[in-house]
Amino acid sequence: INFMEGGSIELTADLPQEVLRYTIPKMCMQPIVENAVHHAAPSGGSVRIHITVSVENESLLLIEIRDDGGGVDPEMLSSLQAVLRGDSDSPIVTSKNGLGLENVHKRIQLHYGKDCGLWIDSVQGAYTCVTIRLPWENVNLGGW
């Protein structure tokens, strides 16, 4: 990506030992990282993307994908959050290939229930963080 885009994309991850063998649904992280690459940095600019994985209350696996890019406009953020909460009938269109945030969110919720899925937090001009919430159980749906 750095070669093709002419920018400087840095990807780092904090993966505690306890989560290294945990399998997650295929294609749930890739569209989020792609969004960070394509939307967080200006063309030819730089962006740092950091992935943090943790376990909350021995019941949830949290995967945070955070970038230090331009953030999301507050109105757009509100709209995105409404769609993910199920409060809006308007779809999210975030990806040219059609596999965007809403698709990932719906797939996770169909398999694991309404307590799981995506949450987006952002401050314009500072960062965007997408959190994937999965149950802390090892169901073989793919891998990292």
Coordinates of N, CA and C in Angstrom, one line a residue:
I1 N 0.8 -1.2 0.0 CA 0.0 0.0 0.0 C 0.9 1.2 0.0
N2 N 1.9 1.2 0.8 CA 2.8 2.4 0.8 C 3.4 2.7 -0.5
F3 N 3.8 1.6 -1.3 CA 4.4 1.8 -2.6 C 3.3 2.3 -3.6
M4 N 2.2 1.7 -3.6 CA 1.1 2.1 -4.5 C 0.5 3.5 -4.2
E5 N 0.4 3.8 -2.9 CA -0.3 5.1 -2.5 C 0.7 6.2 -2.4
G6 N 2.0 5.9 -2.3 CA 3.0 7.0 -2.2 C 3.0 7.6 -0.9
G7 N 2.5 7.0 0.1 CA 2.4 7.5 1.5 C 3.1 6.7 2.5
S8 N 2.9 7.0 3.7 CA 3.5 6.2 4.8 C 2.5 5.7 5.8
I9 N 2.1 4.4 5.6 CA 1.2 3.8 6.4 C 1.9 2.9 7.4
E10 N 1.7 3.1 8.7 CA 2.3 2.3 9.7 C 1.3 1.5 10.5
L11 N 1.4 0.2 10.6 CA 0.5 -0.7 11.2 C 1.2 -1.4 12.4
T12 N 0.6 -1.2 13.6 CA 1.2 -1.9 14.8 C 0.1 -2.6 15.5
A13 N 0.4 -3.6 16.3 CA -0.6 -4.3 17.0 C -0.1 -4.8 18.4
D14 N -1.0 -4.7 19.4 CA -0.8 -5.3 20.7 C -1.7 -6.5 20.9
L15 N -1.1 -7.7 20.9 CA -1.8 -8.9 20.9 C -1.3 -9.7 22.1
P16 N -2.1 -9.7 23.2 CA -1.7 -10.5 24.4 C -1.7 -12.0 24.1
Q17 N -0.8 -12.7 24.8 CA -0.6 -14.1 24.5 C -2.0 -14.9 24.6
E18 N -2.9 -14.5 25.5 CA -4.1 -15.2 25.6 C -5.0 -15.2 24.4
V19 N -4.8 -14.2 23.5 CA -5.7 -14.1 22.3 C -5.1 -14.6 21.0
L20 N -3.8 -15.0 21.1 CA -3.2 -15.4 19.8 C -3.8 -16.6 19.2
R21 N -4.4 -17.5 19.9 CA -5.0 -18.7 19.3 C -6.5 -18.6 19.1
Y22 N -7.1 -17.4 19.4 CA -8.5 -17.2 19.3 C -8.8 -17.0 17.8
T23 N -9.8 -17.6 17.3 CA -10.2 -17.5 15.9 C -11.3 -16.4 15.8
I24 N -11.3 -15.6 14.8 CA -12.3 -14.6 14.6 C -12.9 -14.8 13.2
P25 N -14.1 -14.3 13.0 CA -14.7 -14.5 11.7 C -13.9 -13.9 10.6
K26 N -13.8 -14.6 9.5 CA -13.0 -14.1 8.3 C -13.5 -12.8 7.8
M27 N -12.7 -11.9 7.4 CA -13.0 -10.6 6.7 C -13.7 -9.7 7.7
C28 N -13.5 -9.7 9.0 CA -14.1 -8.7 9.8 C -13.1 -7.6 10.1
M29 N -11.8 -7.8 10.1 CA -10.9 -6.7 10.3 C -10.4 -6.0 9.0
Q30 N -10.3 -6.7 7.9 CA -9.7 -6.2 6.7 C -10.5 -5.0 6.2
P31 N -11.8 -5.0 6.1 CA -12.5 -3.8 5.6 C -12.3 -2.5 6.5
I32 N -12.1 -2.8 7.8 CA -11.9 -1.7 8.7 C -10.5 -1.1 8.6
V33 N -9.5 -1.9 8.4 CA -8.1 -1.4 8.2 C -8.1 -0.7 6.8
E34 N -8.8 -1.3 5.8 CA -8.8 -0.6 4.5 C -9.4 0.8 4.6
N35 N -10.5 0.9 5.3 CA -11.1 2.2 5.5 C -10.1 3.2 6.1
A36 N -9.4 2.7 7.1 CA -8.4 3.6 7.8 C -7.3 4.0 6.8
V37 N -6.9 3.1 5.9 CA -5.8 3.4 4.9 C -6.4 4.4 3.9
H38 N -7.6 4.2 3.5 CA -8.1 5.1 2.4 C -8.8 6.4 2.8
H39 N -9.2 6.4 4.1 CA -10.0 7.6 4.5 C -9.2 8.4 5.6
A40 N -8.3 7.9 6.3 CA -7.7 8.6 7.4 C -6.6 9.5 7.0
A41 N -5.9 9.2 5.9 CA -4.7 10.1 5.5 C -5.0 10.7 4.2
P42 N -4.5 11.9 4.0 CA -4.6 12.6 2.7 C -3.7 11.8 1.7
S43 N -4.0 11.9 0.4 CA -3.3 11.3 -0.6 C -1.8 11.6 -0.5
G44 N -1.0 10.5 -0.4 CA 0.4 10.7 -0.2 C 0.9 11.0 1.2
G45 N -0.1 11.1 2.1 CA 0.2 11.5 3.5 C 0.5 10.2 4.3
S46 N 0.6 10.4 5.6 CA 0.9 9.3 6.5 C -0.2 9.1 7.5
V47 N -0.3 7.9 8.0 CA -1.3 7.5 9.0 C -0.7 6.3 9.8
R48 N -1.0 6.4 11.1 CA -0.6 5.2 11.9 C -1.9 4.5 12.3
I49 N -1.9 3.2 12.1 CA -3.0 2.4 12.5 C -2.5 1.4 13.6
H50 N -3.2 1.4 14.7 CA -2.8 0.5 15.8 C -4.0 -0.4 16.2
I51 N -3.7 -1.7 16.3 CA -4.7 -2.7 16.7 C -4.4 -3.1 18.1
T52 N -5.4 -3.1 18.9 CA -5.3 -3.5 20.3 C -6.4 -4.6 20.5
V53 N -6.0 -5.7 21.1 CA -6.9 -6.8 21.4 C -6.9 -7.0 22.9
S54 N -8.1 -7.1 23.5 CA -8.2 -7.3 24.9 C -9.4 -8.1 25.2
V55 N -9.5 -8.6 26.5 CA -10.6 -9.4 27.0 C -11.3 -8.6 28.1
E56 N -12.6 -8.4 28.0 CA -13.3 -7.6 28.9 C -14.2 -8.5 29.8
N57 N -14.1 -8.5 31.1 CA -14.9 -9.2 32.0 C -15.0 -10.7 31.7
E58 N -13.9 -11.3 31.1 CA -13.9 -12.7 30.8 C -15.1 -13.1 29.9
S59 N -15.7 -12.1 29.2 CA -16.9 -12.5 28.4 C -16.8 -11.9 27.0
L60 N -16.0 -10.8 26.8 CA -16.0 -10.2 25.5 C -14.6 -10.1 25.0
L61 N -14.4 -10.3 23.7 CA -13.1 -10.1 23.1 C -13.3 -8.7 22.3
L62 N -12.4 -7.8 22.6 CA -12.5 -6.4 22.0 C -11.3 -6.2 21.1
I63 N -11.6 -5.9 19.9 CA -10.5 -5.6 18.9 C -10.7 -4.2 18.5
E64 N -9.8 -3.3 18.9 CA -9.8 -1.9 18.6 C -8.9 -1.6 17.4
I65 N -9.4 -1.0 16.4 CA -8.6 -0.6 15.2 C -8.6 0.9 15.2
R66 N -7.5 1.6 15.5 CA -7.5 3.0 15.7 C -6.5 3.7 14.8
D67 N -6.9 4.8 14.2 CA -5.9 5.5 13.3 C -5.8 6.9 13.9
D68 N -4.7 7.5 13.5 CA -4.5 8.9 13.9 C -4.7 9.9 12.8
G69 N -5.7 9.6 11.9 CA -6.0 10.4 10.8 C -6.9 11.5 11.1
G70 N -7.6 12.0 10.0 CA -8.4 13.2 10.1 C -9.7 13.1 10.9
G71 N -10.1 11.9 11.3 CA -11.4 11.7 12.0 C -12.6 11.8 11.1
V72 N -13.7 11.6 11.7 CA -15.0 11.6 10.9 C -15.8 12.8 11.3
D73 N -16.4 13.4 10.3 CA -17.3 14.6 10.5 C -18.3 14.2 11.6
P74 N -18.6 15.0 12.6 CA -19.6 14.7 13.6 C -20.9 14.2 13.1
E75 N -21.4 14.9 12.1 CA -22.7 14.5 11.5 C -22.7 13.1 10.9
M76 N -21.6 12.9 10.2 CA -21.4 11.5 9.5 C -21.2 10.5 10.6
L77 N -20.5 10.8 11.7 CA -20.3 9.9 12.8 C -21.6 9.5 13.4
S78 N -22.5 10.5 13.7 CA -23.8 10.2 14.3 C -24.6 9.3 13.4
S79 N -24.5 9.6 12.1 CA -25.3 8.7 11.1 C -24.8 7.3 11.1
L80 N -23.4 7.1 11.1 CA -22.8 5.8 11.2 C -23.2 5.0 12.4
Q81 N -23.2 5.7 13.6 CA -23.6 5.1 14.8 C -25.0 4.7 14.8
A82 N -25.9 5.6 14.2 CA -27.3 5.2 14.2 C -27.6 4.0 13.4
V83 N -26.9 3.8 12.3 CA -27.1 2.6 11.4 C -26.6 1.4 12.2
L84 N -25.5 1.5 12.9 CA -24.9 0.3 13.7 C -25.8 0.0 14.8
R85 N -26.5 1.0 15.4 CA -27.5 0.7 16.5 C -28.8 0.2 16.0
G86 N -29.0 0.3 14.7 CA -30.3 -0.2 14.1 C -31.3 0.9 14.2
D87 N -30.9 2.2 14.4 CA -31.9 3.3 14.5 C -32.1 4.0 13.1
S88 N -31.5 3.5 12.1 CA -31.6 4.1 10.8 C -31.9 3.1 9.7
D89 N -32.7 3.5 8.7 CA -32.9 2.6 7.6 C -31.9 2.8 6.4
S90 N -31.1 3.9 6.5 CA -30.2 4.2 5.5 C -28.9 3.3 5.6
P91 N -28.5 2.7 4.5 CA -27.3 1.8 4.6 C -26.0 2.7 4.7
I92 N -25.0 2.0 5.2 CA -23.6 2.6 5.2 C -23.0 2.2 3.9
V93 N -22.4 3.2 3.2 CA -21.6 2.9 2.0 C -20.2 3.4 2.2
T94 N -19.3 2.4 2.5 CA -18.0 2.8 2.9 C -16.9 2.2 2.0
S95 N -17.3 1.3 1.1 CA -16.3 0.6 0.4 C -16.7 0.4 -1.1
K96 N -15.8 0.5 -2.0 CA -16.1 0.3 -3.4 C -16.5 -1.1 -3.7
N97 N -16.0 -2.1 -3.0 CA -16.4 -3.5 -3.3 C -17.7 -3.9 -2.5
G98 N -18.3 -3.1 -1.8 CA -19.6 -3.4 -1.2 C -19.4 -4.1 0.2
L99 N -18.2 -4.5 0.6 CA -18.1 -5.1 1.9 C -17.6 -4.1 2.9
G100 N -18.5 -3.4 3.5 CA -18.2 -2.3 4.4 C -18.5 -2.6 5.8
L101 N -18.5 -1.5 6.6 CA -18.8 -1.6 8.0 C -20.1 -2.3 8.4
E102 N -21.1 -1.9 7.7 CA -22.4 -2.4 8.0 C -22.5 -3.9 7.7
N103 N -21.9 -4.4 6.6 CA -21.9 -5.8 6.3 C -21.1 -6.6 7.4
V104 N -20.0 -6.1 7.9 CA -19.2 -6.8 8.9 C -20.1 -6.8 10.2
H105 N -20.7 -5.7 10.5 CA -21.5 -5.6 11.7 C -22.7 -6.6 11.7
K106 N -23.4 -6.6 10.6 CA -24.5 -7.5 10.5 C -24.1 -9.0 10.6
R107 N -23.0 -9.3 9.9 CA -22.5 -10.7 10.0 C -22.2 -11.1 11.4
I108 N -21.5 -10.2 12.1 CA -21.2 -10.6 13.5 C -22.4 -10.7 14.4
Q109 N -23.4 -9.8 14.2 CA -24.6 -9.9 15.0 C -25.5 -11.1 14.6
L110 N -25.5 -11.5 13.4 CA -26.3 -12.7 13.0 C -25.7 -13.9 13.7
H111 N -24.4 -14.0 13.8 CA -23.8 -15.1 14.4 C -23.7 -15.1 15.9
Y112 N -23.4 -13.9 16.5 CA -23.2 -13.9 17.9 C -24.3 -13.2 18.7
G113 N -25.2 -12.4 18.1 CA -26.3 -11.7 18.8 C -26.0 -10.2 18.9
K114 N -27.0 -9.5 19.4 CA -27.0 -8.1 19.4 C -26.0 -7.4 20.3
D115 N -25.4 -8.2 21.3 CA -24.4 -7.6 22.1 C -23.1 -7.5 21.5
C116 N -23.0 -8.1 20.3 CA -21.7 -8.1 19.6 C -21.8 -7.2 18.3
G117 N -20.7 -6.9 17.7 CA -20.7 -6.1 16.5 C -19.7 -5.0 16.5
L118 N -20.0 -3.9 15.8 CA -19.0 -2.8 15.7 C -19.5 -1.6 16.5
W119 N -18.5 -0.8 16.9 CA -18.8 0.6 17.5 C -17.8 1.5 16.9
I120 N -18.2 2.7 16.5 CA -17.2 3.7 16.0 C -17.2 4.9 16.9
D121 N -16.0 5.3 17.2 CA -15.7 6.6 17.9 C -14.7 7.4 17.2
S122 N -14.9 8.7 17.1 CA -14.0 9.5 16.3 C -14.1 10.9 16.8
V123 N -12.9 11.6 16.7 CA -12.8 13.0 17.0 C -12.2 13.6 15.7
Q124 N -13.0 14.5 15.1 CA -12.5 15.1 13.8 C -11.2 15.8 14.0
G125 N -10.2 15.5 13.2 CA -8.9 16.1 13.3 C -7.9 15.3 14.2
A126 N -8.4 14.2 14.8 CA -7.6 13.5 15.8 C -7.5 12.0 15.5
Y127 N -8.6 11.3 15.5 CA -8.5 9.9 15.4 C -9.9 9.3 15.0
T128 N -9.9 8.0 14.6 CA -11.1 7.2 14.4 C -10.7 5.9 15.0
C129 N -11.7 5.3 15.8 CA -11.5 4.0 16.4 C -12.7 3.2 16.2
V130 N -12.5 2.0 15.6 CA -13.6 1.0 15.4 C -13.3 -0.1 16.3
T131 N -14.3 -0.5 17.1 CA -14.1 -1.6 18.1 C -15.0 -2.7 17.6
I132 N -14.4 -3.9 17.5 CA -15.2 -5.1 17.2 C -15.4 -5.8 18.5
R133 N -16.6 -6.1 18.8 CA -17.0 -6.9 20.0 C -17.5 -8.3 19.7
L134 N -16.7 -9.3 20.2 CA -17.0 -10.7 20.0 C -17.1 -11.4 21.3
P135 N -17.9 -12.5 21.4 CA -17.9 -13.2 22.7 C -16.5 -13.9 22.9
W136 N -16.1 -14.0 24.2 CA -14.8 -14.6 24.5 C -15.0 -16.1 24.6
E137 N -15.2 -16.6 23.4 CA -15.3 -18.1 23.2 C -14.6 -18.4 21.9
N138 N -14.0 -19.6 21.8 CA -13.2 -19.9 20.7 C -14.1 -20.8 19.7
V139 N -14.8 -20.1 18.8 CA -15.6 -20.8 17.8 C -14.7 -20.7 16.5
N140 N -14.5 -21.8 15.8 CA -13.6 -21.8 14.7 C -14.3 -21.3 13.5
L141 N -14.1 -20.0 13.2 CA -14.7 -19.3 12.0 C -13.7 -18.8 11.1
G142 N -12.5 -19.2 11.2 CA -11.4 -18.6 10.4 C -10.2 -18.4 11.3
G143 N -9.4 -17.4 11.0 CA -8.3 -17.1 11.9 C -7.8 -15.7 11.6
W144 N -6.8 -15.3 12.2 CA -6.2 -14.0 12.0 C -5.8 -13.9 10.6

